[in-house]
Amino acid sequence: MTKPNFFNVLILFLSVYILGALLIGVIVDLPPETQKLLQIFDFAICIVFFLDFCVQFYHAESKLKFMRWGWVDLVASIPMIDIFRIGRLLRFVRILRVVKAFKSLKDFLDSYFENKAQGTLNSAIIVAVLMIIFCSITILQVERLPESNITTAGDALWWAFVTITTVGYGDHYPITLEGRLIAAVLMTTGVGLFGTFTAFVASWFVKG
């Protein structure tokens, strides 16, 4: 049984994100709250990776044949939290995550969307998730003034979510120029994604 195409695309994008996060963690000295945010994302993504492994293993006709490559997916789903930060194991997991990223790319290229509308919606959902991740991490880097009200991982996540959904409660907001530019990009993305969702619903009703 073939996995849903949306799941293929999701795994690909999450794998690419993981590689980016690994690179940032190596070359940049991140503040504690940003590290905490990255760990939250990493743990959540590893749950998706593990579910991906379980689904593939369950539907594999030959479990033994599947495990020739399946073990890579299984080990790559180990989260990079402190309890698992054991020297060689940590380096091994990092290497396998690189392998998984290329494997995910191959899976994506081997698949295709059943229809254009569904493909557009899938892409829009993934863009929304990635924008929330990217902007919540970035906002913590630029909002470092004493009077800033986005100071924790929770603040950043909440702000990014309400901004991209165009709700904008106003309890957390950027005060720096860089932060406001990030907010503008996130809001513009949210408006565009809402239009995509509306178009998909309209096309669904027309077909129905």
PDB file of C-alpha atoms in Angstrom:
ATOM      1  CA  MET A   1       0.000   0.000   0.000  1.00  0.00           C
ATOM      2  CA  THR A   2       1.348   3.428  -0.958  1.00  0.00           C
ATOM      3  CA  LYS A   3       1.385   6.171   1.607  1.00  0.00           C
ATOM      4  CA  PRO A   4      -0.803   9.197   0.967  1.00  0.00           C
ATOM      5  CA  ASN A   5       1.092  11.708  -1.183  1.00  0.00           C
ATOM      6  CA  PHE A   6       0.567  14.405   1.430  1.00  0.00           C
ATOM      7  CA  PHE A   7       2.477  12.298   3.930  1.00  0.00           C
ATOM      8  CA  ASN A   8       5.349  11.842   1.461  1.00  0.00           C
ATOM      9  CA  VAL A   9       5.627  15.601   1.021  1.00  0.00           C
ATOM     10  CA  LEU A  10       5.330  16.218   4.763  1.00  0.00           C
ATOM     11  CA  ILE A  11       8.129  13.762   5.564  1.00  0.00           C
ATOM     12  CA  LEU A  12      10.324  15.365   2.902  1.00  0.00           C
ATOM     13  CA  PHE A  13       9.863  18.886   4.242  1.00  0.00           C
ATOM     14  CA  LEU A  14      10.342  17.798   7.842  1.00  0.00           C
ATOM     15  CA  SER A  15      13.531  15.966   6.872  1.00  0.00           C
ATOM     16  CA  VAL A  16      14.855  19.104   5.186  1.00  0.00           C
ATOM     17  CA  TYR A  17      13.929  21.143   8.263  1.00  0.00           C
ATOM     18  CA  ILE A  18      15.775  18.673  10.501  1.00  0.00           C
ATOM     19  CA  LEU A  19      18.907  19.093   8.385  1.00  0.00           C
ATOM     20  CA  GLY A  20      18.621  22.869   8.651  1.00  0.00           C
ATOM     21  CA  ALA A  21      18.169  22.682  12.409  1.00  0.00           C
ATOM     22  CA  LEU A  22      21.222  20.440  12.730  1.00  0.00           C
ATOM     23  CA  LEU A  23      23.273  22.908  10.692  1.00  0.00           C
ATOM     24  CA  ILE A  24      22.121  25.873  12.773  1.00  0.00           C
ATOM     25  CA  GLY A  25      22.872  24.009  15.994  1.00  0.00           C
ATOM     26  CA  VAL A  26      26.429  23.385  14.839  1.00  0.00           C
ATOM     27  CA  ILE A  27      27.388  26.827  13.516  1.00  0.00           C
ATOM     28  CA  VAL A  28      25.345  29.153  15.760  1.00  0.00           C
ATOM     29  CA  ASP A  29      25.471  29.598  19.527  1.00  0.00           C
ATOM     30  CA  LEU A  30      21.756  29.685  20.280  1.00  0.00           C
ATOM     31  CA  PRO A  31      20.207  31.131  23.461  1.00  0.00           C
ATOM     32  CA  PRO A  32      18.492  28.687  25.860  1.00  0.00           C
ATOM     33  CA  GLU A  33      14.916  29.550  24.827  1.00  0.00           C
ATOM     34  CA  THR A  34      15.699  29.001  21.144  1.00  0.00           C
ATOM     35  CA  GLN A  35      17.323  25.667  21.963  1.00  0.00           C
ATOM     36  CA  LYS A  36      14.213  24.740  23.935  1.00  0.00           C
ATOM     37  CA  LEU A  37      12.010  25.644  20.962  1.00  0.00           C
ATOM     38  CA  LEU A  38      14.145  23.556  18.604  1.00  0.00           C
ATOM     39  CA  GLN A  39      13.893  20.602  20.986  1.00  0.00           C
ATOM     40  CA  ILE A  40      10.097  20.925  21.056  1.00  0.00           C
ATOM     41  CA  PHE A  41       9.970  20.884  17.251  1.00  0.00           C
ATOM     42  CA  ASP A  42      12.462  18.030  17.093  1.00  0.00           C
ATOM     43  CA  PHE A  43      10.434  15.888  19.495  1.00  0.00           C
ATOM     44  CA  ALA A  44       7.192  16.538  17.581  1.00  0.00           C
ATOM     45  CA  ILE A  45       8.832  15.766  14.237  1.00  0.00           C
ATOM     46  CA  CYS A  46      10.324  12.549  15.608  1.00  0.00           C
ATOM     47  CA  ILE A  47       6.816  11.412  16.549  1.00  0.00           C
ATOM     48  CA  VAL A  48       5.796  11.933  12.904  1.00  0.00           C
ATOM     49  CA  PHE A  49       8.906  10.055  11.737  1.00  0.00           C
ATOM     50  CA  PHE A  50       8.101   7.152  14.069  1.00  0.00           C
ATOM     51  CA  LEU A  51       4.476   7.021  12.893  1.00  0.00           C
ATOM     52  CA  ASP A  52       5.763   7.033   9.317  1.00  0.00           C
ATOM     53  CA  PHE A  53       7.963   4.044  10.135  1.00  0.00           C
ATOM     54  CA  CYS A  54       5.082   2.181  11.812  1.00  0.00           C
ATOM     55  CA  VAL A  55       2.709   2.753   8.882  1.00  0.00           C
ATOM     56  CA  GLN A  56       5.279   1.608   6.332  1.00  0.00           C
ATOM     57  CA  PHE A  57       6.251  -1.428   8.416  1.00  0.00           C
ATOM     58  CA  TYR A  58       2.608  -2.427   8.903  1.00  0.00           C
ATOM     59  CA  HIS A  59       1.820  -2.281   5.184  1.00  0.00           C
ATOM     60  CA  ALA A  60       5.096  -3.821   3.972  1.00  0.00           C
ATOM     61  CA  GLU A  61       4.531  -7.153   2.234  1.00  0.00           C
ATOM     62  CA  SER A  62       7.951  -8.370   3.342  1.00  0.00           C
ATOM     63  CA  LYS A  63       8.925  -7.038   6.765  1.00  0.00           C
ATOM     64  CA  LEU A  64      12.488  -8.310   6.384  1.00  0.00           C
ATOM     65  CA  LYS A  65      12.953  -6.634   3.005  1.00  0.00           C
ATOM     66  CA  PHE A  66      11.463  -3.403   4.338  1.00  0.00           C
ATOM     67  CA  MET A  67      13.914  -3.325   7.250  1.00  0.00           C
ATOM     68  CA  ARG A  68      16.868  -3.183   4.860  1.00  0.00           C
ATOM     69  CA  TRP A  69      16.138   0.545   4.711  1.00  0.00           C
ATOM     70  CA  GLY A  70      13.442   0.799   7.351  1.00  0.00           C
ATOM     71  CA  TRP A  71      15.940   0.747  10.201  1.00  0.00           C
ATOM     72  CA  VAL A  72      17.211   4.110   8.950  1.00  0.00           C
ATOM     73  CA  ASP A  73      13.744   5.612   9.455  1.00  0.00           C
ATOM     74  CA  LEU A  74      13.481   4.004  12.884  1.00  0.00           C
ATOM     75  CA  VAL A  75      16.812   5.306  14.193  1.00  0.00           C
ATOM     76  CA  ALA A  76      16.257   8.730  12.595  1.00  0.00           C
ATOM     77  CA  SER A  77      13.117   9.054  14.733  1.00  0.00           C
ATOM     78  CA  ILE A  78      15.178   9.176  17.949  1.00  0.00           C
ATOM     79  CA  PRO A  79      14.699  12.721  19.324  1.00  0.00           C
ATOM     80  CA  MET A  80      17.734  14.912  19.983  1.00  0.00           C
ATOM     81  CA  ILE A  81      16.758  15.615  23.587  1.00  0.00           C
ATOM     82  CA  ASP A  82      19.237  15.525  26.451  1.00  0.00           C
ATOM     83  CA  ILE A  83      18.480  11.953  27.529  1.00  0.00           C
ATOM     84  CA  PHE A  84      19.573  10.687  24.096  1.00  0.00           C
ATOM     85  CA  ARG A  85      22.624  12.965  23.699  1.00  0.00           C
ATOM     86  CA  ILE A  86      25.173  10.160  24.036  1.00  0.00           C
ATOM     87  CA  GLY A  87      28.355  10.890  22.047  1.00  0.00           C
ATOM     88  CA  ARG A  88      28.530   8.343  19.232  1.00  0.00           C
ATOM     89  CA  LEU A  89      24.776   7.711  19.241  1.00  0.00           C
ATOM     90  CA  LEU A  90      24.141  11.417  18.671  1.00  0.00           C
ATOM     91  CA  ARG A  91      26.562  11.536  15.722  1.00  0.00           C
ATOM     92  CA  PHE A  92      25.103   8.319  14.300  1.00  0.00           C
ATOM     93  CA  VAL A  93      21.556   9.688  14.440  1.00  0.00           C
ATOM     94  CA  ARG A  94      22.675  12.907  12.741  1.00  0.00           C
ATOM     95  CA  ILE A  95      24.251  10.981   9.879  1.00  0.00           C
ATOM     96  CA  LEU A  96      21.153   8.824   9.450  1.00  0.00           C
ATOM     97  CA  ARG A  97      18.962  11.916   9.351  1.00  0.00           C
ATOM     98  CA  VAL A  98      20.961  13.113   6.354  1.00  0.00           C
ATOM     99  CA  VAL A  99      20.393   9.720   4.718  1.00  0.00           C
ATOM    100  CA  LYS A 100      16.680   9.926   5.544  1.00  0.00           C
ATOM    101  CA  ALA A 101      16.418  13.348   3.904  1.00  0.00           C
ATOM    102  CA  PHE A 102      17.717  11.978   0.608  1.00  0.00           C
ATOM    103  CA  LYS A 103      15.516   8.892   0.949  1.00  0.00           C
ATOM    104  CA  SER A 104      12.485  11.140   1.530  1.00  0.00           C
ATOM    105  CA  LEU A 105      13.370  13.113  -1.590  1.00  0.00           C
ATOM    106  CA  LYS A 106      13.429   9.884  -3.602  1.00  0.00           C
ATOM    107  CA  ASP A 107      10.037   8.838  -2.170  1.00  0.00           C
ATOM    108  CA  PHE A 108       8.625  12.231  -3.082  1.00  0.00           C
ATOM    109  CA  LEU A 109       9.916  12.072  -6.656  1.00  0.00           C
ATOM    110  CA  ASP A 110       8.443   8.581  -7.001  1.00  0.00           C
ATOM    111  CA  SER A 111       5.011   9.824  -5.978  1.00  0.00           C
ATOM    112  CA  TYR A 112       2.565  12.293  -7.506  1.00  0.00           C
ATOM    113  CA  PHE A 113      -0.535  14.181  -6.465  1.00  0.00           C
ATOM    114  CA  GLU A 114      -3.847  12.719  -7.587  1.00  0.00           C
ATOM    115  CA  ASN A 115      -5.167  16.127  -8.612  1.00  0.00           C
ATOM    116  CA  LYS A 116      -3.907  19.680  -8.767  1.00  0.00           C
ATOM    117  CA  ALA A 117      -6.311  21.074  -6.175  1.00  0.00           C
ATOM    118  CA  GLN A 118      -5.364  18.456  -3.578  1.00  0.00           C
ATOM    119  CA  GLY A 119      -1.687  19.026  -4.294  1.00  0.00           C
ATOM    120  CA  THR A 120      -2.058  22.771  -3.801  1.00  0.00           C
ATOM    121  CA  LEU A 121      -3.854  22.303  -0.477  1.00  0.00           C
ATOM    122  CA  ASN A 122      -1.219  19.842   0.742  1.00  0.00           C
ATOM    123  CA  SER A 123       1.539  22.280  -0.149  1.00  0.00           C
ATOM    124  CA  ALA A 124      -0.293  25.143   1.582  1.00  0.00           C
ATOM    125  CA  ILE A 125      -0.610  23.178   4.834  1.00  0.00           C
ATOM    126  CA  ILE A 126       3.077  22.290   4.781  1.00  0.00           C
ATOM    127  CA  VAL A 127       4.075  25.894   4.050  1.00  0.00           C
ATOM    128  CA  ALA A 128       1.969  27.033   7.019  1.00  0.00           C
ATOM    129  CA  VAL A 129       3.673  24.565   9.368  1.00  0.00           C
ATOM    130  CA  LEU A 130       7.152  25.488   8.143  1.00  0.00           C
ATOM    131  CA  MET A 131       6.437  29.216   8.401  1.00  0.00           C
ATOM    132  CA  ILE A 132       5.261  28.810  11.999  1.00  0.00           C
ATOM    133  CA  ILE A 133       8.441  26.893  12.822  1.00  0.00           C
ATOM    134  CA  PHE A 134      10.781  29.286  11.012  1.00  0.00           C
ATOM    135  CA  CYS A 135       9.185  32.514  12.235  1.00  0.00           C
ATOM    136  CA  SER A 136       8.871  31.391  15.862  1.00  0.00           C
ATOM    137  CA  ILE A 137      12.587  30.551  15.894  1.00  0.00           C
ATOM    138  CA  THR A 138      13.572  33.752  14.103  1.00  0.00           C
ATOM    139  CA  ILE A 139      11.442  36.060  16.258  1.00  0.00           C
ATOM    140  CA  LEU A 140      13.277  34.876  19.374  1.00  0.00           C
ATOM    141  CA  GLN A 141      16.557  35.880  17.753  1.00  0.00           C
ATOM    142  CA  VAL A 142      15.526  39.454  16.951  1.00  0.00           C
ATOM    143  CA  GLU A 143      13.281  40.304  19.918  1.00  0.00           C
ATOM    144  CA  ARG A 144      15.993  40.697  22.562  1.00  0.00           C
ATOM    145  CA  LEU A 145      15.279  44.167  23.908  1.00  0.00           C
ATOM    146  CA  PRO A 146      14.477  44.443  27.643  1.00  0.00           C
ATOM    147  CA  GLU A 147      10.917  45.570  26.877  1.00  0.00           C
ATOM    148  CA  SER A 148      10.219  42.754  24.394  1.00  0.00           C
ATOM    149  CA  ASN A 149       7.162  40.636  25.249  1.00  0.00           C
ATOM    150  CA  ILE A 150       8.099  37.626  23.106  1.00  0.00           C
ATOM    151  CA  THR A 151      10.728  36.084  25.341  1.00  0.00           C
ATOM    152  CA  THR A 152       9.989  32.356  25.671  1.00  0.00           C
ATOM    153  CA  ALA A 153       9.464  29.415  23.335  1.00  0.00           C
ATOM    154  CA  GLY A 154       5.775  29.380  24.260  1.00  0.00           C
ATOM    155  CA  ASP A 155       5.415  33.089  23.482  1.00  0.00           C
ATOM    156  CA  ALA A 156       7.036  32.628  20.077  1.00  0.00           C
ATOM    157  CA  LEU A 157       4.898  29.636  19.123  1.00  0.00           C
ATOM    158  CA  TRP A 158       1.669  31.327  20.197  1.00  0.00           C
ATOM    159  CA  TRP A 159       2.562  34.546  18.389  1.00  0.00           C
ATOM    160  CA  ALA A 160       3.438  32.732  15.152  1.00  0.00           C
ATOM    161  CA  PHE A 161       0.223  30.695  15.215  1.00  0.00           C
ATOM    162  CA  VAL A 162      -2.176  33.596  15.825  1.00  0.00           C
ATOM    163  CA  THR A 163      -0.313  35.752  13.295  1.00  0.00           C
ATOM    164  CA  ILE A 164      -0.436  33.301  10.387  1.00  0.00           C
ATOM    165  CA  THR A 165      -4.111  32.578  11.087  1.00  0.00           C
ATOM    166  CA  THR A 166      -4.662  36.378  10.981  1.00  0.00           C
ATOM    167  CA  VAL A 167      -6.363  36.251  14.393  1.00  0.00           C
ATOM    168  CA  GLY A 168      -3.784  38.483  16.059  1.00  0.00           C
ATOM    169  CA  TYR A 169      -4.853  38.653  19.717  1.00  0.00           C
ATOM    170  CA  GLY A 170      -2.276  41.348  20.396  1.00  0.00           C
ATOM    171  CA  ASP A 171      -1.070  39.859  23.680  1.00  0.00           C
ATOM    172  CA  HIS A 172       2.333  39.236  22.091  1.00  0.00           C
ATOM    173  CA  TYR A 173       3.787  41.420  19.345  1.00  0.00           C
ATOM    174  CA  PRO A 174       7.229  42.375  17.987  1.00  0.00           C
ATOM    175  CA  ILE A 175       8.719  45.761  18.823  1.00  0.00           C
ATOM    176  CA  THR A 176      11.895  45.659  16.721  1.00  0.00           C
ATOM    177  CA  LEU A 177      12.052  46.533  13.017  1.00  0.00           C
ATOM    178  CA  GLU A 178      13.265  43.044  12.164  1.00  0.00           C
ATOM    179  CA  GLY A 179      10.476  41.483  14.204  1.00  0.00           C
ATOM    180  CA  ARG A 180       7.833  43.584  12.474  1.00  0.00           C
ATOM    181  CA  LEU A 181       9.196  42.603   9.068  1.00  0.00           C
ATOM    182  CA  ILE A 182       8.937  38.938  10.077  1.00  0.00           C
ATOM    183  CA  ALA A 183       5.371  39.567  11.246  1.00  0.00           C
ATOM    184  CA  ALA A 184       4.505  41.232   7.925  1.00  0.00           C
ATOM    185  CA  VAL A 185       5.815  38.245   5.972  1.00  0.00           C
ATOM    186  CA  LEU A 186       3.922  35.829   8.230  1.00  0.00           C
ATOM    187  CA  MET A 187       0.661  37.778   7.947  1.00  0.00           C
ATOM    188  CA  THR A 188       0.970  38.028   4.157  1.00  0.00           C
ATOM    189  CA  THR A 189       1.591  34.289   3.987  1.00  0.00           C
ATOM    190  CA  GLY A 190      -1.458  33.667   6.156  1.00  0.00           C
ATOM    191  CA  VAL A 191      -3.708  35.717   3.882  1.00  0.00           C
ATOM    192  CA  GLY A 192      -2.416  33.843   0.836  1.00  0.00           C
ATOM    193  CA  LEU A 193      -2.915  30.459   2.482  1.00  0.00           C
ATOM    194  CA  PHE A 194      -6.450  31.390   3.490  1.00  0.00           C
ATOM    195  CA  GLY A 195      -7.177  32.203  -0.149  1.00  0.00           C
ATOM    196  CA  THR A 196      -5.766  28.827  -1.190  1.00  0.00           C
ATOM    197  CA  PHE A 197      -7.955  27.028   1.333  1.00  0.00           C
ATOM    198  CA  THR A 198     -11.032  28.961   0.181  1.00  0.00           C
ATOM    199  CA  ALA A 199     -10.318  28.077  -3.457  1.00  0.00           C
ATOM    200  CA  PHE A 200      -9.945  24.390  -2.545  1.00  0.00           C
ATOM    201  CA  VAL A 201     -13.263  24.338  -0.677  1.00  0.00           C
ATOM    202  CA  ALA A 202     -14.968  26.091  -3.596  1.00  0.00           C
ATOM    203  CA  SER A 203     -13.577  23.572  -6.106  1.00  0.00           C
ATOM    204  CA  TRP A 204     -14.641  20.711  -3.830  1.00  0.00           C
ATOM    205  CA  PHE A 205     -18.238  21.983  -3.765  1.00  0.00           C
ATOM    206  CA  VAL A 206     -18.236  22.467  -7.544  1.00  0.00           C
ATOM    207  CA  LYS A 207     -17.085  18.880  -8.089  1.00  0.00           C
ATOM    208  CA  GLY A 208     -19.597  17.633  -5.524  1.00  0.00           C
TER     209      GLY A 208
END
